Structure formats: structure tokens, C-alpha cells
Coordinates of N, CA and C in Angstrom, one line a residue:
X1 N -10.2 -19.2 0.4 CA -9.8 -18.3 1.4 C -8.6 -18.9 2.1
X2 N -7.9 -18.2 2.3 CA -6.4 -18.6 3.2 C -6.1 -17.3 4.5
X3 N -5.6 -18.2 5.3 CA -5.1 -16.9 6.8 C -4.0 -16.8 6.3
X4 N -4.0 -15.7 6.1 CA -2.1 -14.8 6.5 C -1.2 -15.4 7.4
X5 N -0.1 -16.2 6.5 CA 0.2 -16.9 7.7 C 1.5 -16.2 7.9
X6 N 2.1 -15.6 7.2 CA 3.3 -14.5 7.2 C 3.3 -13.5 6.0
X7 N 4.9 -12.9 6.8 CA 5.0 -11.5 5.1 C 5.8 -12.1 4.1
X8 N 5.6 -11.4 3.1 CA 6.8 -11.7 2.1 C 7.3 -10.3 1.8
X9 N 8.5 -10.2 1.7 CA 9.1 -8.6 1.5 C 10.2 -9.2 0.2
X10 N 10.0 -8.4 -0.8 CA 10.7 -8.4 -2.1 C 12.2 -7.4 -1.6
X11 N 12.8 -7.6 -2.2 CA 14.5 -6.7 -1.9 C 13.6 -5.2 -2.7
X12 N 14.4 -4.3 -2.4 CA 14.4 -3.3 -2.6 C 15.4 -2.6 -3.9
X13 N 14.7 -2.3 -5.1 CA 15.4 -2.4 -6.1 C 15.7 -0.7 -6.6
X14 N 14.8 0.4 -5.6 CA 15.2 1.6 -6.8 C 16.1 2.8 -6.0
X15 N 16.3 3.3 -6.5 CA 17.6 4.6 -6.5 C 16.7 5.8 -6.3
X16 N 17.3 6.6 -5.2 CA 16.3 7.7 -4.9 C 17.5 8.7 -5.9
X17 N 16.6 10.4 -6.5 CA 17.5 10.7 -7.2 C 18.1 12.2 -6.1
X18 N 17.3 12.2 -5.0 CA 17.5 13.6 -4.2 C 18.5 13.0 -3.7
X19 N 19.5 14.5 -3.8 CA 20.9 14.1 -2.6 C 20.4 14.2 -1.2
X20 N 21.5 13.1 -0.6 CA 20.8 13.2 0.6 C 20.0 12.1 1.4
X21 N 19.3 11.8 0.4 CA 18.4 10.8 0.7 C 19.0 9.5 1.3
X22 N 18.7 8.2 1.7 CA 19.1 7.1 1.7 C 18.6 6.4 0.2
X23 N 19.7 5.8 -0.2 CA 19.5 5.3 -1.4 C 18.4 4.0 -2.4
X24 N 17.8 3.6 -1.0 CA 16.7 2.8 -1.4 C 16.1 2.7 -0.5
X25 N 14.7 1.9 -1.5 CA 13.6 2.2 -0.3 C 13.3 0.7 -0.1
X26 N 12.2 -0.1 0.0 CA 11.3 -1.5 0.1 C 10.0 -1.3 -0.6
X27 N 10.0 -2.4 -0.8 CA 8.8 -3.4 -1.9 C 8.1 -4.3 -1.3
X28 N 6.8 -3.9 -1.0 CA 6.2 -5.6 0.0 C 5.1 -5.9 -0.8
X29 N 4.9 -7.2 -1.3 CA 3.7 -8.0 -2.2 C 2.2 -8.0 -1.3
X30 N 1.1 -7.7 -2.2 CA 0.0 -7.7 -1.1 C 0.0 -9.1 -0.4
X31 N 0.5 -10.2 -0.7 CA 0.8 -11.0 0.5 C 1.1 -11.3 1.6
X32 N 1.9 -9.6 1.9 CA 2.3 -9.3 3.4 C 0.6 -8.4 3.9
X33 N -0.1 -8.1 3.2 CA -1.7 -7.3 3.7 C -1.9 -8.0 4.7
X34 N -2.7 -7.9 5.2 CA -4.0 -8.6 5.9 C -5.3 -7.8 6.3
X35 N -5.8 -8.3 6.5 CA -7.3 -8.1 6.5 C -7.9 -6.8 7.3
X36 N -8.1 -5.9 7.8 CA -8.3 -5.0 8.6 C -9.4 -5.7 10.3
X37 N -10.2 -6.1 9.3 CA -11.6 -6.4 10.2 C -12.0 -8.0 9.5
X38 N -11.1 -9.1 9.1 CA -11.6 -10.6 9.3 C -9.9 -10.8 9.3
X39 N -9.9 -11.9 10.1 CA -8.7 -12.7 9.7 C -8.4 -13.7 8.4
X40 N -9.5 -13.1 7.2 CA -9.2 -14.1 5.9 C -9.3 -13.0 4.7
X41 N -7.7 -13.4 3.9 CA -7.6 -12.3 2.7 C -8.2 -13.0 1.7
X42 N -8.3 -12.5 0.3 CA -8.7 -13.4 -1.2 C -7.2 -12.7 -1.7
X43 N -7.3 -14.2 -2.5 CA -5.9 -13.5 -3.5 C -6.4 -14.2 -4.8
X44 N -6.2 -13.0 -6.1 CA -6.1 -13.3 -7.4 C -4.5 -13.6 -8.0
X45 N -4.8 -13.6 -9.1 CA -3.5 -13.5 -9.9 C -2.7 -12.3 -10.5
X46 N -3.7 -11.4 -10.0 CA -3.3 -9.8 -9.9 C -3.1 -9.4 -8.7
X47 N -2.9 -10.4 -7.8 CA -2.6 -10.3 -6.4 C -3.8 -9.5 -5.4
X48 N -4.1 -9.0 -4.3 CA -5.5 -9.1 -3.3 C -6.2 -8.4 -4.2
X49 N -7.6 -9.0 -4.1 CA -8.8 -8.6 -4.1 C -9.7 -8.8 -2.8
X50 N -10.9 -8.3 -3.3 CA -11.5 -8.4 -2.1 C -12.7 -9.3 -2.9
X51 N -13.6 -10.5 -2.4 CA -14.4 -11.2 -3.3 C -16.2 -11.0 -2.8
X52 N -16.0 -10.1 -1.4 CA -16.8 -10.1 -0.5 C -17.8 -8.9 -0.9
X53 N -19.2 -8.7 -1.0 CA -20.2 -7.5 -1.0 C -19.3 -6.2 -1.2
X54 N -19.2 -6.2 0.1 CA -19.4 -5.0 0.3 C -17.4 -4.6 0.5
X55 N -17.2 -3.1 0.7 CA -15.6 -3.1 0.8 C -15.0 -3.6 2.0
X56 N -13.4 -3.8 2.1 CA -12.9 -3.9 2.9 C -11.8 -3.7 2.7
X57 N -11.0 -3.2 4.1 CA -10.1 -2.3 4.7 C -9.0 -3.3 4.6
X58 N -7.4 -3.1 4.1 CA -6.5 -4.6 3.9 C -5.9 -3.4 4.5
X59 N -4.2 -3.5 5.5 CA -3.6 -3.3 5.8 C -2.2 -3.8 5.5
X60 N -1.4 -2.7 4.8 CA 0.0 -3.2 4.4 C 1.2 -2.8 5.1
X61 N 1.8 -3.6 6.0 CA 3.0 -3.2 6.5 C 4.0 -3.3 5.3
X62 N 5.1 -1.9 5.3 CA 6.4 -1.9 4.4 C 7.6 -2.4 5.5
X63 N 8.2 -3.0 6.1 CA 9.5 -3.4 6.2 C 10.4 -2.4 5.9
X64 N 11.2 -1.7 6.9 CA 12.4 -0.9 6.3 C 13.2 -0.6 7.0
X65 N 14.7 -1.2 7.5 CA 15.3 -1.1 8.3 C 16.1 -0.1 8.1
X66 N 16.6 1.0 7.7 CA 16.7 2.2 7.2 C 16.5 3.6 7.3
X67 N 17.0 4.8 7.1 CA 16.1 5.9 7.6 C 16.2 6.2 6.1
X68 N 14.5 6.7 5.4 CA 14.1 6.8 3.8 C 14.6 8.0 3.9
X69 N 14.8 9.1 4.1 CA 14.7 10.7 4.1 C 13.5 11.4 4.4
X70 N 13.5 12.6 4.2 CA 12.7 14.0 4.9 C 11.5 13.8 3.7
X71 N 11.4 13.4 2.3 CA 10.1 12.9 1.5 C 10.2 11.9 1.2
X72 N 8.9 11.2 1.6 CA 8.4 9.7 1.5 C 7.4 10.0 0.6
X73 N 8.0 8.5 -0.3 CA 6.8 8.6 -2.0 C 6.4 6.6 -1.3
X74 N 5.0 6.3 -1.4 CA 4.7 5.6 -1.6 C 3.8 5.5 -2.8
X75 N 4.5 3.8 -3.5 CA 4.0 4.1 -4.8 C 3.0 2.6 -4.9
X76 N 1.9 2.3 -5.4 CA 1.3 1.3 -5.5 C 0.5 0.7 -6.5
X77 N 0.7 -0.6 -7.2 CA 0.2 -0.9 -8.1 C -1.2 -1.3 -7.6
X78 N -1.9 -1.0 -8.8 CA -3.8 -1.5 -8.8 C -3.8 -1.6 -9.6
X79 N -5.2 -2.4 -9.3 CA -5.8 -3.4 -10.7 C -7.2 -2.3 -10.4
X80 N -7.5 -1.9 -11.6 CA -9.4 -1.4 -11.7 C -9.7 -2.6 -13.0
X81 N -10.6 -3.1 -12.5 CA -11.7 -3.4 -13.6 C -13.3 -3.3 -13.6
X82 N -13.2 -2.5 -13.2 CA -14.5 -2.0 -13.5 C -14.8 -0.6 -14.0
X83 N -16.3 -0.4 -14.1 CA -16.2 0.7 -14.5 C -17.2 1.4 -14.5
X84 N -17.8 1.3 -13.3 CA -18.3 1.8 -12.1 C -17.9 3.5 -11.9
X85 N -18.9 4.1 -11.5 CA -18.1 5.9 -11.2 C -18.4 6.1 -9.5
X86 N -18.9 5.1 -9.0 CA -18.8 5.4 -7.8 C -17.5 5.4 -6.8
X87 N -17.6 6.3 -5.9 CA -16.1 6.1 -5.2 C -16.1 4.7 -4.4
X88 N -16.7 4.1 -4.2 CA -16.6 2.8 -3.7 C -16.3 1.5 -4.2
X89 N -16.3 1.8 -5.8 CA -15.6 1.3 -6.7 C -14.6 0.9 -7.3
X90 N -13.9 1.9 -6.5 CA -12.3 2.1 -6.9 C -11.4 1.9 -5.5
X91 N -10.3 1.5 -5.7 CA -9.3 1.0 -4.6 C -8.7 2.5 -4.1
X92 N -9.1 2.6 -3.2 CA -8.3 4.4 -2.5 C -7.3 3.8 -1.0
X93 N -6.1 4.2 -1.3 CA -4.9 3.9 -0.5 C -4.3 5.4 0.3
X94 N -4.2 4.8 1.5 CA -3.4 6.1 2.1 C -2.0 5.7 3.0
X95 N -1.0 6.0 2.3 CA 0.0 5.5 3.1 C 0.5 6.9 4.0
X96 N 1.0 5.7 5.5 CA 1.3 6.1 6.5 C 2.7 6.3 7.1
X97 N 3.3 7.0 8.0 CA 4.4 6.6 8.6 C 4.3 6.8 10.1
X98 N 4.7 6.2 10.7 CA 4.5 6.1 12.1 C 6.2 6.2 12.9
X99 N 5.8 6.7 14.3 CA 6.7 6.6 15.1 C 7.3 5.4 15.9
X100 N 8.2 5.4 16.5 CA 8.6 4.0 17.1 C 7.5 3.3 18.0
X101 N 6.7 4.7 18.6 CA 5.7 4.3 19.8 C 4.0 4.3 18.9
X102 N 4.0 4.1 17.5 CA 3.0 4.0 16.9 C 2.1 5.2 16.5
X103 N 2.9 6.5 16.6 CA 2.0 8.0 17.0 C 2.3 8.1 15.6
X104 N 0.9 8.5 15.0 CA 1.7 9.1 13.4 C 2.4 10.3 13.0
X105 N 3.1 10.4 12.3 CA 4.2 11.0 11.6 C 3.5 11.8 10.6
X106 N 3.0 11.5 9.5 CA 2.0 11.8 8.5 C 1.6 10.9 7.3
X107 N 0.6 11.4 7.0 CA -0.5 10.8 5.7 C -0.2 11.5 4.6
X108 N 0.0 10.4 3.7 CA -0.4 10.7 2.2 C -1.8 11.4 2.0
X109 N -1.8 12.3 0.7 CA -3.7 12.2 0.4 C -4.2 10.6 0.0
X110 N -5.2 10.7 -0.2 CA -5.9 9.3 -0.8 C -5.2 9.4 -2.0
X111 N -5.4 8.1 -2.5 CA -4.1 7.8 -3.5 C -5.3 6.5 -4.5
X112 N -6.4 7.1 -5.6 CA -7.0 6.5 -5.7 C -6.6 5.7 -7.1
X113 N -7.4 4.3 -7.7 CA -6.6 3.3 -8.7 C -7.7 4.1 -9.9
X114 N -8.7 4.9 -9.9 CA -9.3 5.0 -10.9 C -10.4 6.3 -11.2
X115 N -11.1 6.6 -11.9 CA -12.2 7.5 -11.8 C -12.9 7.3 -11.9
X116 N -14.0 6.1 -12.3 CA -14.8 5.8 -12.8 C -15.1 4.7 -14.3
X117 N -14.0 4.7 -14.8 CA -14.0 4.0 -15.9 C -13.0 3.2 -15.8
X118 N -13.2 2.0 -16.6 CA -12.2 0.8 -16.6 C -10.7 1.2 -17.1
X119 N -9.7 0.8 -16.0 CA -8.7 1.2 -15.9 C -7.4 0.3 -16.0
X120 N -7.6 -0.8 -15.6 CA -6.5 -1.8 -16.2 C -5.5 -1.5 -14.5
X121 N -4.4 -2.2 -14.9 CA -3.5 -2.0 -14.1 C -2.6 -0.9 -14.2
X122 N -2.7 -0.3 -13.0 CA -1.9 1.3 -13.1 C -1.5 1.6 -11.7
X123 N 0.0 2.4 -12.0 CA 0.5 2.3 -10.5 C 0.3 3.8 -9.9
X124 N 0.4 4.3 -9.0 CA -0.1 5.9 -8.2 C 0.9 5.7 -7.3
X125 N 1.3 6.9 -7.3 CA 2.3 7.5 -6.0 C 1.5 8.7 -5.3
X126 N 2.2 8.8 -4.3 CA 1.7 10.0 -3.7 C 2.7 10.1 -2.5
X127 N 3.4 11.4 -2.1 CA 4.5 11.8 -1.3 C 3.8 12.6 -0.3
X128 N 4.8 12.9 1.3 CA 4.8 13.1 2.7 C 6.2 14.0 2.9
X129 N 6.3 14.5 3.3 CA 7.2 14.9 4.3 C 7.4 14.3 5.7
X130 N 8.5 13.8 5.9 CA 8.8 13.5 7.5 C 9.9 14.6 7.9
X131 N 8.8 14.5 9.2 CA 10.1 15.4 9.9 C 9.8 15.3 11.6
X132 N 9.9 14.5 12.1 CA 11.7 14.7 12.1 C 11.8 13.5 11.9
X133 N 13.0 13.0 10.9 CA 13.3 11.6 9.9 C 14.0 10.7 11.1
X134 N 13.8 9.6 11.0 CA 14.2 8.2 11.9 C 14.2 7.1 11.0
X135 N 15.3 6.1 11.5 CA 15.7 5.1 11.0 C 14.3 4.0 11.6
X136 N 13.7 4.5 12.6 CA 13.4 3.7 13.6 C 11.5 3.5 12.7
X137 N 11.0 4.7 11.8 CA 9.6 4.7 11.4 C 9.4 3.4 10.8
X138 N 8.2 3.2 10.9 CA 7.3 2.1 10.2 C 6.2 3.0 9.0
X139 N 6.3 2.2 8.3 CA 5.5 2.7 6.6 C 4.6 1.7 6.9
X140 N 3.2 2.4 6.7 CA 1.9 1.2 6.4 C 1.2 1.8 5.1
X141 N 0.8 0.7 4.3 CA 0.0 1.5 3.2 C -1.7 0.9 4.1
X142 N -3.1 1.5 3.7 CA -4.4 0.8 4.2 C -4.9 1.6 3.0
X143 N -5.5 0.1 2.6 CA -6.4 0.4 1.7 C -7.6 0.1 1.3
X144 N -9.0 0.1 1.1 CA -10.1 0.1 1.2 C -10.4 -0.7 -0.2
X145 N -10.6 -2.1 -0.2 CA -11.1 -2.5 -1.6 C -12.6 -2.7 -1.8
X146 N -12.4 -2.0 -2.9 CA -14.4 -2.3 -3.1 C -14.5 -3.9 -3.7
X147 N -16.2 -4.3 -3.1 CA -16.4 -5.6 -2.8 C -16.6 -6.3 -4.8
X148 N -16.7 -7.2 -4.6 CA -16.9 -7.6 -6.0 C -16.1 -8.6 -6.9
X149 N -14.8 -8.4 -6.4 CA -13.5 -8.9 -6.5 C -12.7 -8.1 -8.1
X150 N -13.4 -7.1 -8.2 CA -12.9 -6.4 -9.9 C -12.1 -5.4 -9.5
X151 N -11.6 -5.1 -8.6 CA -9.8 -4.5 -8.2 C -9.6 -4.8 -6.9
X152 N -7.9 -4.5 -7.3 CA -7.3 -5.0 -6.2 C -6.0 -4.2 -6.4
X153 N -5.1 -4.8 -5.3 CA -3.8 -4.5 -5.2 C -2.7 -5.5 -5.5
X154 N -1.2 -5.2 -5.8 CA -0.4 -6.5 -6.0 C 0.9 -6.1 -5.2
X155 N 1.4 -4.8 -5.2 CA 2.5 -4.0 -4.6 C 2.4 -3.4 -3.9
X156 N 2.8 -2.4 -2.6 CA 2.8 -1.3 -2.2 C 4.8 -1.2 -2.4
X157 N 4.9 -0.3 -2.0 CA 6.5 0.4 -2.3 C 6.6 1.9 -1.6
X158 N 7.7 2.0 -0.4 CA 8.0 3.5 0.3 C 9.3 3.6 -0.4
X159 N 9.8 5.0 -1.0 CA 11.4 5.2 -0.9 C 11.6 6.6 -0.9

């Protein structure tokens, strides 16, 4: 077990194709997560898991000094390995955008890594509308890992 002792933010590598848009978005490694409800993350080699019983809530700040445009795609890689059909089993993410003063803006739907059956690593998107668009928003992905340490997360990504 290790404390989060900082973020790590990857450069921002992709091209939006709507005109209009701002041209890139940001990339944060689940090493920028942390924990919802302990101050201690697990990390695999497929990057966070959770190793603990039961699930728990990780919290991902995205970094973006930028205004993304009027639709926000947050895209996130997961790991399933299991193969489990319960929903508690599978990694379900909802990414956020927030205002300067912390009021939300809007939610993705749940954005889940699997159905029931062993899944491997696989990435999910899921889009927002903002309105009214700011340079000033904060992107959070929260995501709920089921306990066991057989998925996880390695990426989140807003553009």
C-alpha cells in the first residue's frame, strides 16, 4: 500500500474532429486517483485496483487548462477479469464536470468495464454536453472498484 503522494498528468495526445472544438483534450494515469474514503490506493501493473473485500470509490481528477467544447467525451481504459455477472463486479465510472465554484455542470451515464463475463482490457467512452462552456471547468472521472483486486483502472481521458 502507498499514500498518494502527487498527480501524474500524461500530455494530451488527441485531435478532436468537431469544428469548433478546442483541439485537445488531457490524459491522467490512475496514479493521479485517490482513494474516496481511505487515504491508501493499490496499484497493479494494469494500474489501480482495489485489493480490499468489499468495493471502493477512487476519485480521478483530469487537469485541463483549456476550454474542451459544448461535448465532453470521457474515455477510460479497464481491466475486467472476472467473470462474475454481478454489478458489483465490474468497474462502473461516471465522469463529471464541474464549475469554478464546484456546482456541477453534468454527468456522464455510468460508463461500465463489463457485463458479466471476463473481459480483458477494454476502453468505454461516454459523452455530456456543457453548456455553458468555460475554460475555467474541472473534469473528475469516480469510479467504484469492486473488491478482490480482478479489475481495475489505468487511464481516464476528457476531450
Amino acid at each position: 500500500m502507498k499514500k498518494l503522494a502527487k498527480f501524474a498528468v500524461l500530455p494530451a495526445l488527441g485531435l478532436l474532429s468537431s469544428p469548433g472544438d478546442v483541439s485537445a483534450g488531457a490524459t491522467t494515469s490512475a496514479g493521479a486517483c485517490f482513494v474516496s474514503s481511505e487515504t491508501t490506493v493499490f496499484r497493479a501493473t494494469n494500474g489501480l485496483t482495489n485489493l480490499l473485500s468489499g468495493a471502493q470509490a477512487v476519485t480521478c481528477p483530469i487537469p485541463v487548462d483549456h476550454q474542451l467544447g459544448g461535448t465532453v467525451t470521457f474515455r477510460i481504459r479497464m481491466v475486467d477479469l472476472n467473470s462474475d455477472s454481478a454489478d458489483d463486479a465490474n468497474v462502473m465510472c461516471i465522469g463529471s464536470v464541474l464549475d469554478q465554484d464546484g456546482n456541477g455542470v453534468g454527468d456522464t451515464p455510468i460508463i461500465t468495464s463489463g457485463t458479466g463475463t471476463f473481459t480483458g482490457f477494454v476502453t468505454k467512452t461516454a459523452s455530456i454536453t456543457v453548456s455553458p462552456q468555460s475554460p475555467s471547468h474541472t473534469y473528475v472521472v469516480t469510479c467504484l472498484l469492486p473488491g478482490g483486486g480482478s479489475s481495475g483502472i489505468s487511464t481516464v481521458r476528457v476531450f
